[in-house]
């Protein structure tokens, strides 16, 4: 029987620190040494298996989804998302929650968001001044958080949600650097030494957010009793949802799902957008090609036209390939002994896809470190060769929204401003909580306003 090469012992502190503080370097090292399928020993008879082999990925993602649990592998996120988050659910509960939410992230619901995304982008970018450098990630985060709040709480959310929005940003800033992210991975550091300690601060912000959301739930429940049809947003949908026995969701379940969507839906897209702006301006010929493509748009800003811009599409795909914001899929835990490429994966072992290693396979992406959007114009990659949003039954719920946002924000900002990188150094991803993002120091400068403000 073939066996997967052992790359190390997962209880090693050095190994863990390496994977948290220098994740890309970590993945490159083990991939180079052990190939595209290797494992770490967690404890006797329990392994963490990691693959970036397209054949293995195909087998994992097309296998009957009932064979794998993922929710229980994500338990370490319950401190942030709560136990009832979609990300922590498995089996029947996971399936029915996905079925409930899915329509809000596709088709006509997304189409309806387009104008709102454009107007939020205009409103946030109004404060950009000519010759003034600005920090890119916070600007993108403000846009993506406003979009998510709008999608979740509805159109009249802006003033009402300002406090909530500030608290969410403040809370995420606690994990905004590689060292501060250690708090997530080492429960031993999660000690409440008062409001001025990182964990104490986290708990106090989390409690305040919870109180605000519970208050909103109560208000909305009252409103829904009065006006039964007013359910134009995810908040209303969750409050009115019933399972097959006719039981509704508890306030705690509604709270956990809202928090999940707000966090998962804006951090990731903000980082992806920041990278996109970096790459567009890092190579002047890329900006020229993109401007040529978007100039043909005139004033058109409709969903279909922007969605079909092929060069912009390729640029976004390459951005998500070279530095994926989420470098590995959720772990899949088989609930029975399973075989992948003839390798035995024991019941309860962890099985994860290294998205970063997959996206840097030289057989799929020659000169993989080179940013080259044309790859995606010349080649169509299968869902087992390219997966910035994961795949199978855990595929990112918000992938279509994220792609649409990236397109609309880019076209809207480029139409208004000519931007330049404040500093031409190459950027390298840094850890920010469980995702990777451009460094906080990443800045751009407005060279001139193409259309002027408020246009
Ligand atoms: C560029 C932006 C984004 C990236 C790169 C990204 C990436 C991912 C990845 C890799 C996964 C795990 C998939 C797997 O293990 O197979 C995931 C799951 C998820 N994402 Fe995203 N995501 C992004 C934006 C969003 C947005 C806008 C939302 C909004 C709702 C969202 C909500 C979720 C949820 C709820 C899950 C869990 C799905 C489940 O467990 O069934 N994500 N995302």
Tab-separated table of C-alpha atoms and ligand atoms in Angstrom:
chain	number	residue	atom	x	y	z
A	1	UNK	CA	0.000	0.000	0.000
A	2	UNK	CA	1.300	3.494	-0.943
A	3	UNK	CA	1.765	5.871	1.925
A	4	UNK	CA	1.839	9.668	1.990
A	5	UNK	CA	5.295	11.095	2.878
A	6	UNK	CA	5.539	12.484	6.406
A	7	UNK	CA	6.849	16.063	6.394
A	8	UNK	CA	6.964	16.655	10.143
A	9	UNK	CA	5.223	16.666	13.466
A	10	UNK	CA	2.410	19.159	13.844
A	11	UNK	CA	2.957	19.537	17.573
A	12	UNK	CA	6.306	21.215	16.861
A	13	UNK	CA	6.153	24.858	17.925
A	14	UNK	CA	8.719	25.879	15.325
A	15	UNK	CA	6.741	24.258	12.533
A	16	UNK	CA	3.551	25.970	13.704
A	17	UNK	CA	5.194	29.374	14.024
A	18	UNK	CA	6.693	28.970	10.559
A	19	UNK	CA	3.286	28.168	9.020
A	20	UNK	CA	1.625	31.144	10.734
A	21	UNK	CA	4.315	33.795	10.370
A	22	UNK	CA	5.746	32.857	6.944
A	23	UNK	CA	2.936	30.802	5.323
A	24	UNK	CA	4.072	31.031	1.691
A	25	UNK	CA	7.658	30.218	2.492
A	26	UNK	CA	6.369	27.303	4.602
A	27	UNK	CA	4.256	25.875	1.772
A	28	UNK	CA	7.015	26.282	-0.792
A	29	UNK	CA	9.518	24.531	1.441
A	30	UNK	CA	7.423	21.415	2.049
A	31	UNK	CA	6.127	21.254	-1.486
A	32	UNK	CA	9.688	21.340	-2.818
A	33	UNK	CA	10.872	18.720	-0.360
A	34	UNK	CA	7.932	16.269	-0.379
A	35	UNK	CA	6.014	16.934	-3.601
A	36	UNK	CA	2.317	17.595	-4.040
A	37	UNK	CA	0.899	15.243	-1.386
A	38	UNK	CA	2.407	15.126	2.105
A	39	UNK	CA	1.295	14.971	5.706
A	40	UNK	CA	2.074	16.168	9.188
A	41	UNK	CA	1.562	13.877	12.143
A	42	UNK	CA	-0.817	15.470	14.625
A	43	UNK	CA	-0.797	12.624	17.121
A	44	UNK	CA	-0.539	8.852	16.888
A	45	UNK	CA	-2.852	7.680	14.071
A	46	UNK	CA	-3.947	11.207	13.183
A	47	UNK	CA	-2.505	13.097	10.230
A	48	UNK	CA	-3.005	16.422	8.522
A	49	UNK	CA	-2.759	15.655	4.802
A	50	UNK	CA	-2.047	18.416	2.329
A	51	UNK	CA	-2.315	18.159	-1.425
A	52	UNK	CA	-1.920	20.357	-4.486
A	53	UNK	CA	-2.310	17.535	-6.988
A	54	UNK	CA	-5.169	18.250	-9.474
A	55	UNK	CA	-6.119	14.552	-9.688
A	56	UNK	CA	-6.367	14.315	-5.882
A	57	UNK	CA	-8.312	17.591	-5.777
A	58	UNK	CA	-10.753	16.274	-8.357
A	59	UNK	CA	-11.304	13.119	-6.294
A	60	UNK	CA	-11.821	15.128	-3.088
A	61	UNK	CA	-14.202	17.663	-4.572
A	62	UNK	CA	-16.318	15.196	-6.528
A	63	UNK	CA	-16.652	12.619	-3.777
A	64	UNK	CA	-20.063	12.312	-2.108
A	65	UNK	CA	-20.099	15.338	0.194
A	66	UNK	CA	-21.547	13.235	3.036
A	67	UNK	CA	-18.171	11.498	3.369
A	68	UNK	CA	-16.459	14.664	4.637
A	69	UNK	CA	-17.122	17.026	7.524
A	70	UNK	CA	-15.540	20.469	7.512
A	71	UNK	CA	-17.473	22.306	10.168
A	72	UNK	CA	-15.821	20.412	12.975
A	73	UNK	CA	-12.393	21.238	11.538
A	74	UNK	CA	-13.314	24.931	11.808
A	75	UNK	CA	-14.246	24.793	15.497
A	76	UNK	CA	-11.299	27.045	16.288
A	77	UNK	CA	-13.220	29.878	14.580
A	78	UNK	CA	-16.226	29.637	16.879
A	79	UNK	CA	-14.685	32.285	19.177
A	80	UNK	CA	-15.274	34.764	16.330
A	81	UNK	CA	-18.243	33.366	14.383
A	82	UNK	CA	-20.233	31.434	17.002
A	83	UNK	CA	-21.190	27.757	16.938
A	84	UNK	CA	-24.103	28.204	14.512
A	85	UNK	CA	-22.116	29.731	11.659
A	86	UNK	CA	-22.484	28.070	8.234
A	87	UNK	CA	-18.707	27.561	8.340
A	88	UNK	CA	-19.045	25.395	11.451
A	89	UNK	CA	-22.053	23.357	10.316
A	90	UNK	CA	-21.948	19.912	8.735
A	91	UNK	CA	-24.307	17.434	7.058
A	92	UNK	CA	-28.003	18.201	6.740
A	93	UNK	CA	-27.781	21.493	8.681
A	94	UNK	CA	-25.021	22.760	6.423
A	95	UNK	CA	-26.899	21.774	3.274
A	96	UNK	CA	-30.142	23.446	4.275
A	97	UNK	CA	-28.423	26.663	5.471
A	98	UNK	CA	-26.556	26.928	2.152
A	99	UNK	CA	-29.772	26.345	0.235
A	100	UNK	CA	-31.394	29.170	2.182
A	101	UNK	CA	-28.613	31.713	1.611
A	102	UNK	CA	-27.433	30.816	-1.890
A	103	UNK	CA	-30.055	32.764	-3.925
A	104	UNK	CA	-28.951	36.016	-2.255
A	105	UNK	CA	-25.472	35.652	-3.734
A	106	UNK	CA	-26.476	34.898	-7.314
A	107	UNK	CA	-28.632	35.992	-10.257
A	108	UNK	CA	-31.055	38.820	-9.900
A	109	UNK	CA	-30.122	39.632	-6.306
A	110	UNK	CA	-26.544	40.313	-7.363
A	111	UNK	CA	-27.684	42.284	-10.347
A	112	UNK	CA	-29.715	44.483	-8.024
A	113	UNK	CA	-26.579	45.190	-5.975
A	114	UNK	CA	-24.607	46.627	-8.887
A	115	UNK	CA	-25.822	50.222	-8.651
A	116	UNK	CA	-25.369	50.172	-4.889
A	117	UNK	CA	-21.773	48.931	-5.199
A	118	UNK	CA	-21.020	51.718	-7.681
A	119	UNK	CA	-22.570	54.394	-5.483
A	120	UNK	CA	-20.766	53.139	-2.345
A	121	UNK	CA	-17.474	53.179	-4.292
A	122	UNK	CA	-18.109	56.744	-5.453
A	123	UNK	CA	-19.065	57.862	-1.986
A	124	UNK	CA	-15.994	56.331	-0.295
A	125	UNK	CA	-13.553	57.438	-2.995
A	126	UNK	CA	-14.903	61.016	-2.852
A	127	UNK	CA	-12.422	61.774	-0.130
A	128	UNK	CA	-9.377	60.990	-2.303
A	129	UNK	CA	-7.331	64.109	-2.984
A	130	UNK	CA	-4.865	64.793	-5.805
A	131	UNK	CA	-1.230	64.256	-4.731
A	132	UNK	CA	-2.316	62.812	-1.378
A	133	UNK	CA	-1.091	59.270	-0.703
A	134	UNK	CA	-3.749	56.994	0.790
A	135	UNK	CA	-3.613	53.557	2.425
A	136	UNK	CA	-5.207	51.193	-0.065
A	137	UNK	CA	-6.492	48.365	2.108
A	138	UNK	CA	-8.530	50.477	4.570
A	139	UNK	CA	-10.181	52.261	1.632
A	140	UNK	CA	-11.103	48.946	0.009
A	141	UNK	CA	-12.253	47.583	3.351
A	142	UNK	CA	-14.577	50.523	3.857
A	143	UNK	CA	-16.161	49.841	0.465
A	144	UNK	CA	-16.522	46.075	0.924
A	145	UNK	CA	-17.858	46.375	4.475
A	146	UNK	CA	-20.469	48.928	3.376
A	147	UNK	CA	-21.497	46.570	0.550
A	148	UNK	CA	-21.897	43.641	2.947
A	149	UNK	CA	-23.824	45.708	5.503
A	150	UNK	CA	-26.102	46.816	2.736
A	151	UNK	CA	-26.658	43.314	1.426
A	152	UNK	CA	-27.232	41.914	4.885
A	153	UNK	CA	-29.275	44.657	6.546
A	154	UNK	CA	-30.936	46.339	3.573
A	155	UNK	CA	-30.867	49.690	1.907
A	156	UNK	CA	-31.723	51.863	4.896
A	157	UNK	CA	-28.757	50.531	6.814
A	158	UNK	CA	-26.156	53.243	6.417
A	159	UNK	CA	-26.593	55.524	9.419
A	160	UNK	CA	-27.984	52.752	11.589
A	161	UNK	CA	-24.971	50.586	10.910
A	162	UNK	CA	-22.203	53.124	11.430
A	163	UNK	CA	-21.550	52.032	15.016
A	164	UNK	CA	-21.610	48.355	14.039
A	165	UNK	CA	-19.276	49.018	11.135
A	166	UNK	CA	-16.752	50.848	13.374
A	167	UNK	CA	-16.825	48.029	15.916
A	168	UNK	CA	-16.280	45.322	13.280
A	169	UNK	CA	-13.266	47.164	11.852
A	170	UNK	CA	-11.845	47.750	15.340
A	171	UNK	CA	-12.268	44.097	16.221
A	172	UNK	CA	-10.521	42.842	13.080
A	173	UNK	CA	-7.637	45.240	13.662
A	174	UNK	CA	-6.759	43.151	16.727
A	175	UNK	CA	-5.488	40.451	14.347
A	176	UNK	CA	-4.043	42.783	11.713
A	177	UNK	CA	-0.427	41.598	11.722
A	178	UNK	CA	1.347	38.233	11.633
A	179	UNK	CA	2.278	38.445	15.330
A	180	UNK	CA	-1.157	39.570	16.472
A	181	UNK	CA	-2.650	36.686	14.445
A	182	UNK	CA	-0.934	34.253	16.824
A	183	UNK	CA	-3.841	34.971	19.196
A	184	UNK	CA	-6.134	32.997	16.883
A	185	UNK	CA	-3.895	29.972	16.610
A	186	UNK	CA	-2.694	29.620	20.211
A	187	UNK	CA	-5.653	29.423	22.619
A	188	UNK	CA	-3.138	29.689	25.466
A	189	UNK	CA	-2.705	33.378	24.505
A	190	UNK	CA	-6.436	33.990	24.783
A	191	UNK	CA	-6.313	35.462	28.283
A	192	UNK	CA	-8.573	38.223	29.472
A	193	UNK	CA	-6.283	40.634	31.304
A	194	UNK	CA	-8.707	43.526	31.082
A	195	UNK	CA	-9.865	45.845	28.337
A	196	UNK	CA	-6.344	46.973	27.432
A	197	UNK	CA	-5.018	43.468	26.783
A	198	UNK	CA	-5.608	42.206	23.189
A	199	UNK	CA	-7.916	39.371	24.247
A	200	UNK	CA	-9.765	41.512	26.813
A	201	UNK	CA	-10.270	44.126	24.111
A	202	UNK	CA	-11.518	41.429	21.720
A	203	UNK	CA	-14.058	40.124	24.255
A	204	UNK	CA	-15.353	43.554	25.088
A	205	UNK	CA	-15.784	44.523	21.402
A	206	UNK	CA	-17.381	41.155	20.631
A	207	UNK	CA	-19.884	41.653	23.479
A	208	UNK	CA	-20.756	45.131	22.237
A	209	UNK	CA	-21.270	43.844	18.665
A	210	UNK	CA	-23.451	41.029	19.964
A	211	UNK	CA	-25.604	43.439	21.953
A	212	UNK	CA	-26.076	45.678	18.919
A	213	UNK	CA	-27.026	42.777	16.663
A	214	UNK	CA	-29.475	41.318	19.193
A	215	UNK	CA	-31.060	44.746	19.478
A	216	UNK	CA	-31.388	44.874	15.669
A	217	UNK	CA	-32.918	41.386	15.656
A	218	UNK	CA	-35.581	42.465	18.147
A	219	UNK	CA	-36.367	45.627	16.161
A	220	UNK	CA	-36.617	43.721	12.887
A	221	UNK	CA	-38.801	40.996	14.403
A	222	UNK	CA	-41.275	43.659	15.504
A	223	UNK	CA	-41.215	45.282	12.070
A	224	UNK	CA	-41.752	41.963	10.309
A	225	UNK	CA	-44.801	41.227	12.439
A	226	UNK	CA	-46.221	44.597	11.383
A	227	UNK	CA	-45.269	44.425	7.695
A	228	UNK	CA	-45.118	40.758	6.745
A	229	UNK	CA	-43.808	41.263	3.192
A	230	UNK	CA	-40.769	43.405	4.080
A	231	UNK	CA	-38.043	40.841	3.635
A	232	UNK	CA	-35.774	42.331	0.979
A	233	UNK	CA	-32.503	41.470	2.678
A	234	UNK	CA	-30.668	38.556	4.282
A	235	UNK	CA	-31.551	39.759	7.764
A	236	UNK	CA	-35.285	39.433	7.064
A	237	UNK	CA	-34.737	36.114	5.310
A	238	UNK	CA	-32.959	34.616	8.321
A	239	UNK	CA	-35.543	35.871	10.779
A	240	UNK	CA	-38.427	34.424	8.756
A	241	UNK	CA	-36.689	31.145	7.782
A	242	UNK	CA	-38.358	27.899	8.906
A	243	UNK	CA	-36.938	24.394	8.840
A	244	UNK	CA	-38.869	21.361	7.573
A	245	UNK	CA	-40.613	21.088	10.961
A	246	UNK	CA	-41.704	24.696	10.797
A	247	UNK	CA	-39.251	25.860	13.478
A	248	UNK	CA	-37.573	29.241	13.024
A	249	UNK	CA	-33.963	30.153	13.769
A	250	UNK	CA	-33.054	31.248	17.288
A	251	UNK	CA	-31.666	34.754	17.840
A	252	UNK	CA	-28.287	33.171	18.467
A	253	UNK	CA	-28.387	31.339	15.128
A	254	UNK	CA	-29.364	34.530	13.306
A	255	UNK	CA	-26.580	36.435	15.079
A	256	UNK	CA	-23.898	33.855	14.186
A	257	UNK	CA	-24.884	33.803	10.525
A	258	UNK	CA	-24.920	37.576	10.249
A	259	UNK	CA	-21.465	37.809	11.813
A	260	UNK	CA	-20.162	35.103	9.479
A	261	UNK	CA	-21.389	36.867	6.363
A	262	UNK	CA	-20.112	40.237	7.529
A	263	UNK	CA	-16.626	38.923	8.296
A	264	UNK	CA	-16.212	36.368	5.491
A	265	UNK	CA	-17.751	38.767	3.012
A	266	UNK	CA	-15.607	41.852	3.392
A	267	UNK	CA	-12.081	41.075	4.678
A	268	UNK	CA	-11.266	38.724	1.815
A	269	UNK	CA	-12.632	40.954	-0.945
A	270	UNK	CA	-10.867	44.017	0.489
A	271	UNK	CA	-7.501	42.237	0.304
A	272	UNK	CA	-8.197	40.890	-3.184
A	273	UNK	CA	-9.130	44.376	-4.413
A	274	UNK	CA	-5.998	45.879	-2.881
A	275	UNK	CA	-3.859	43.330	-4.741
A	276	UNK	CA	-5.744	44.045	-7.932
A	277	UNK	CA	-4.968	47.780	-7.686
A	278	UNK	CA	-1.349	46.950	-6.952
A	279	UNK	CA	-0.945	44.754	-10.028
A	280	UNK	CA	-2.828	47.115	-12.345
A	281	UNK	CA	-0.385	49.874	-11.442
A	282	UNK	CA	2.771	47.802	-11.037
A	283	UNK	CA	3.054	47.236	-14.779
A	284	UNK	CA	2.090	50.261	-16.841
A	285	UNK	CA	1.161	48.152	-19.877
A	286	UNK	CA	-1.480	46.383	-17.773
A	287	UNK	CA	-3.106	49.662	-16.844
A	288	UNK	CA	-2.981	50.765	-20.490
A	289	UNK	CA	-4.670	47.568	-21.698
A	290	UNK	CA	-7.318	47.792	-18.998
A	291	UNK	CA	-8.019	51.460	-19.693
A	292	UNK	CA	-8.372	50.661	-23.385
A	293	UNK	CA	-10.886	47.928	-22.605
A	294	UNK	CA	-12.899	50.049	-20.177
A	295	UNK	CA	-12.804	53.146	-22.422
A	296	UNK	CA	-14.969	51.220	-24.849
A	297	UNK	CA	-17.599	51.116	-22.126
A	298	UNK	CA	-18.386	54.832	-22.338
A	299	UNK	CA	-20.816	55.481	-19.541
A	300	UNK	CA	-22.118	51.979	-19.463
A	301	UNK	CA	-22.052	50.533	-15.999
A	302	UNK	CA	-24.485	47.695	-16.292
A	303	UNK	CA	-23.915	44.323	-14.765
A	304	UNK	CA	-23.713	42.234	-17.931
A	305	UNK	CA	-21.314	44.490	-19.842
A	306	UNK	CA	-18.858	44.817	-16.985
A	307	UNK	CA	-19.134	41.133	-16.199
A	308	UNK	CA	-18.042	40.325	-19.755
A	309	UNK	CA	-14.850	42.424	-19.939
A	310	UNK	CA	-12.377	39.704	-20.828
A	311	UNK	CA	-9.103	41.457	-19.934
A	312	UNK	CA	-10.449	42.656	-16.579
A	313	UNK	CA	-11.637	39.122	-15.930
A	314	UNK	CA	-8.195	37.694	-16.703
A	315	UNK	CA	-6.543	40.321	-14.495
A	316	UNK	CA	-8.744	39.389	-11.559
A	317	UNK	CA	-8.124	35.668	-12.049
A	318	UNK	CA	-4.371	36.212	-12.162
A	319	UNK	CA	-4.555	38.420	-9.046
A	320	UNK	CA	-6.340	35.633	-7.158
A	321	UNK	CA	-3.918	33.043	-8.538
A	322	UNK	CA	-0.570	34.572	-7.708
A	323	UNK	CA	-1.354	35.492	-4.087
A	324	UNK	CA	-4.601	33.751	-3.092
A	325	UNK	CA	-6.171	35.568	-0.150
A	326	UNK	CA	-7.119	32.209	1.363
A	327	UNK	CA	-4.103	29.968	0.833
A	328	UNK	CA	-5.681	26.645	1.753
A	329	UNK	CA	-9.163	25.151	1.608
A	330	UNK	CA	-11.055	24.261	4.758
A	331	UNK	CA	-9.936	20.873	6.010
A	332	UNK	CA	-12.134	17.942	5.020
A	333	UNK	CA	-12.458	15.240	7.693
A	334	UNK	CA	-13.595	11.856	6.369
A	335	UNK	CA	-16.132	10.111	8.598
A	336	UNK	CA	-14.940	6.752	7.242
A	337	UNK	CA	-11.611	5.463	5.898
A	338	UNK	CA	-11.259	6.909	2.391
A	339	UNK	CA	-8.890	6.532	-0.578
A	340	UNK	CA	-7.537	9.462	-2.577
A	341	UNK	CA	-5.233	8.570	-5.486
A	342	UNK	CA	-4.846	5.172	-3.887
A	343	UNK	CA	-3.607	6.685	-0.599
A	344	UNK	CA	-5.542	5.696	2.488
A	345	UNK	CA	-6.899	8.647	4.467
A	346	UNK	CA	-7.999	7.401	7.866
A	347	UNK	CA	-11.344	8.303	9.369
A	348	UNK	CA	-10.897	11.604	11.332
A	349	UNK	CA	-7.693	12.597	9.525
A	350	UNK	CA	-7.558	16.134	8.113
A	351	UNK	CA	-7.345	16.627	4.371
A	352	UNK	CA	-6.690	20.081	2.959
A	353	UNK	CA	-5.921	21.579	-0.454
A	354	UNK	CA	-2.965	23.933	-0.703
A	355	UNK	CA	-4.436	26.545	-3.027
A	356	UNK	CA	-1.155	28.463	-3.070
A	357	UNK	CA	0.908	25.439	-4.142
A	358	UNK	CA	-1.661	24.465	-6.760
A	359	UNK	CA	-1.585	27.980	-8.210
A	360	UNK	CA	2.202	27.798	-8.479
A	361	UNK	CA	2.539	24.444	-10.222
A	362	UNK	CA	4.956	25.029	-13.058
A	363	UNK	CA	3.203	22.392	-15.211
A	364	UNK	CA	0.015	24.473	-15.076
A	365	UNK	CA	1.392	27.986	-14.679
A	366	UNK	CA	4.858	28.311	-16.289
A	367	UNK	CA	6.945	31.067	-14.600
A	368	UNK	CA	4.354	30.996	-11.879
A	369	UNK	CA	5.904	33.907	-9.950
A	370	UNK	CA	5.361	36.162	-12.916
A	371	UNK	CA	2.117	38.158	-13.027
A	372	UNK	CA	0.679	37.349	-16.437
A	373	UNK	CA	-3.091	37.823	-16.953
A	374	UNK	CA	-2.795	36.479	-20.528
A	375	UNK	CA	-2.624	32.932	-19.088
A	376	UNK	CA	-6.346	33.165	-18.466
A	377	UNK	CA	-7.021	34.381	-22.001
A	378	UNK	CA	-4.978	31.576	-23.539
A	379	UNK	CA	-5.959	28.638	-21.305
A	380	UNK	CA	-9.140	27.484	-19.627
A	381	UNK	CA	-8.285	25.922	-16.286
A	382	UNK	CA	-10.458	23.245	-14.720
A	383	UNK	CA	-11.984	23.703	-11.235
A	384	UNK	CA	-9.302	21.302	-9.978
A	385	UNK	CA	-6.435	23.393	-11.377
A	386	UNK	CA	-7.560	26.820	-10.225
A	387	UNK	CA	-9.551	27.334	-7.056
A	388	UNK	CA	-9.228	30.671	-5.291
A	389	UNK	CA	-12.710	30.086	-3.862
A	390	UNK	CA	-12.260	26.418	-2.945
A	391	UNK	CA	-14.740	23.923	-4.319
A	392	UNK	CA	-17.327	21.204	-3.902
A	393	UNK	CA	-19.999	21.603	-1.255
A	394	UNK	CA	-17.925	24.161	0.703
A	395	UNK	CA	-17.154	26.391	-2.272
A	396	UNK	CA	-17.203	30.031	-1.263
A	397	UNK	CA	-20.770	31.234	-0.952
A	398	UNK	CA	-19.838	34.773	-1.997
A	399	UNK	CA	-17.559	34.075	-4.989
A	400	UNK	CA	-19.889	35.667	-7.555
A	401	UNK	CA	-20.406	38.700	-5.327
A	402	UNK	CA	-16.647	39.064	-4.741
A	403	UNK	CA	-15.899	38.931	-8.480
A	404	UNK	CA	-18.649	41.402	-9.283
A	405	UNK	CA	-17.453	43.793	-6.580
A	406	UNK	CA	-13.878	43.597	-7.833
A	407	UNK	CA	-15.014	44.514	-11.338
A	408	UNK	CA	-17.373	47.321	-10.396
A	409	UNK	CA	-15.045	48.947	-7.858
A	410	UNK	CA	-12.135	48.843	-10.314
A	411	UNK	CA	-14.042	50.301	-13.246
A	412	UNK	CA	-15.646	52.987	-11.064
A	413	UNK	CA	-12.372	54.151	-9.485
A	414	UNK	CA	-10.348	54.020	-12.710
A	415	UNK	CA	-12.972	56.080	-14.483
A	416	UNK	CA	-12.629	58.815	-11.882
A	417	UNK	CA	-8.946	58.817	-11.000
A	418	UNK	CA	-5.497	58.247	-12.375
A	419	UNK	CA	-3.577	56.522	-9.572
A	420	UNK	CA	0.091	55.634	-9.114
A	421	UNK	CA	1.918	53.431	-6.624
A	422	UNK	CA	3.468	55.673	-3.981
A	423	UNK	CA	6.456	53.393	-3.885
A	424	UNK	CA	7.520	50.978	-6.587
A	425	UNK	CA	8.871	48.209	-4.314
A	426	UNK	CA	7.536	44.699	-4.816
A	427	UNK	CA	4.992	43.737	-2.172
A	428	UNK	CA	4.850	40.399	-0.427
A	429	UNK	CA	1.707	39.032	1.301
A	430	UNK	CA	1.460	39.189	5.079
A	431	UNK	CA	-0.842	37.312	7.408
A	432	UNK	CA	-3.934	39.099	8.609
A	433	UNK	CA	-5.913	36.729	10.826
A	434	UNK	CA	-6.657	33.615	8.795
A	435	UNK	CA	-6.173	35.344	5.439
A	436	UNK	CA	-3.191	36.889	3.647
A	437	UNK	CA	-3.215	40.480	2.456
A	438	UNK	CA	-0.894	43.143	1.076
A	439	UNK	CA	1.055	44.848	3.875
A	440	UNK	CA	-0.671	47.665	5.778
A	441	UNK	CA	1.997	50.063	4.450
A	442	UNK	CA	0.702	49.697	0.860
A	443	UNK	CA	-0.151	53.185	-0.421
A	444	UNK	CA	-1.155	54.784	-3.659
A	445	UNK	CA	-1.376	58.424	-4.738
A	446	UNK	CA	-3.981	60.158	-6.872
A	447	UNK	CA	-2.140	61.677	-9.820
A	448	UNK	CA	-5.202	63.401	-11.176
A	449	UNK	CA	-8.971	63.207	-11.258
A	450	UNK	CA	-10.057	61.982	-14.652
A	451	UNK	CA	-13.723	62.839	-14.205
A	452	UNK	CA	-13.683	65.014	-11.113
A	453	UNK	CA	-15.506	64.399	-7.864
A	454	UNK	CA	-19.164	63.398	-7.678
A	455	UNK	CA	-19.272	62.498	-11.341
B	1	LIG	C1	-11.979	37.453	-3.041
B	1	LIG	C2	-12.821	37.172	-2.072
B	1	LIG	C3	-13.011	35.813	-1.448
B	1	LIG	C4	-12.175	34.723	-1.426
B	1	LIG	C5	-10.785	34.600	-2.033
B	1	LIG	C6	-12.866	33.674	-0.692
B	1	LIG	C7	-12.358	32.393	-0.500
B	1	LIG	C8	-13.032	31.378	0.164
B	1	LIG	C9	-12.519	30.025	0.337
B	1	LIG	C10	-11.184	29.517	-0.192
B	1	LIG	C11	-13.449	29.341	1.039
B	1	LIG	C12	-13.311	27.867	1.488
B	1	LIG	C13	-13.823	26.943	0.389
B	1	LIG	C14	-13.435	25.485	0.535
B	1	LIG	O1	-12.885	25.051	1.554
B	1	LIG	O2	-13.672	24.739	-0.432
B	1	LIG	C15	-14.549	30.231	1.315
B	1	LIG	C16	-15.698	29.882	2.010
B	1	LIG	C17	-16.713	30.774	2.301
B	1	LIG	N1	-16.831	32.082	1.875
B	1	LIG	FE1	-15.513	33.092	0.731
B	1	LIG	N2	-14.093	34.149	-0.274
B	1	LIG	C18	-14.219	35.442	-0.729
B	1	LIG	C19	-15.330	36.268	-0.580
B	1	LIG	C20	-16.472	35.929	0.099
B	1	LIG	C21	-17.664	36.751	0.169
B	1	LIG	C22	-17.879	38.111	-0.529
B	1	LIG	C23	-18.542	36.106	0.963
B	1	LIG	C24	-19.917	36.635	1.278
B	1	LIG	C25	-20.844	36.048	1.810
B	1	LIG	C26	-17.934	34.835	1.373
B	1	LIG	C27	-18.495	33.882	2.184
B	1	LIG	C28	-17.995	32.617	2.385
B	1	LIG	C29	-18.682	31.604	3.182
B	1	LIG	C30	-19.982	31.783	3.943
B	1	LIG	C31	-17.884	30.435	3.123
B	1	LIG	C32	-18.176	29.092	3.780
B	1	LIG	C33	-18.936	28.196	2.824
B	1	LIG	C34	-19.354	26.858	3.437
B	1	LIG	O3	-18.762	26.437	4.427
B	1	LIG	O4	-20.288	26.249	2.912
B	1	LIG	N3	-16.671	34.776	0.827
B	1	LIG	N4	-14.282	31.488	0.755
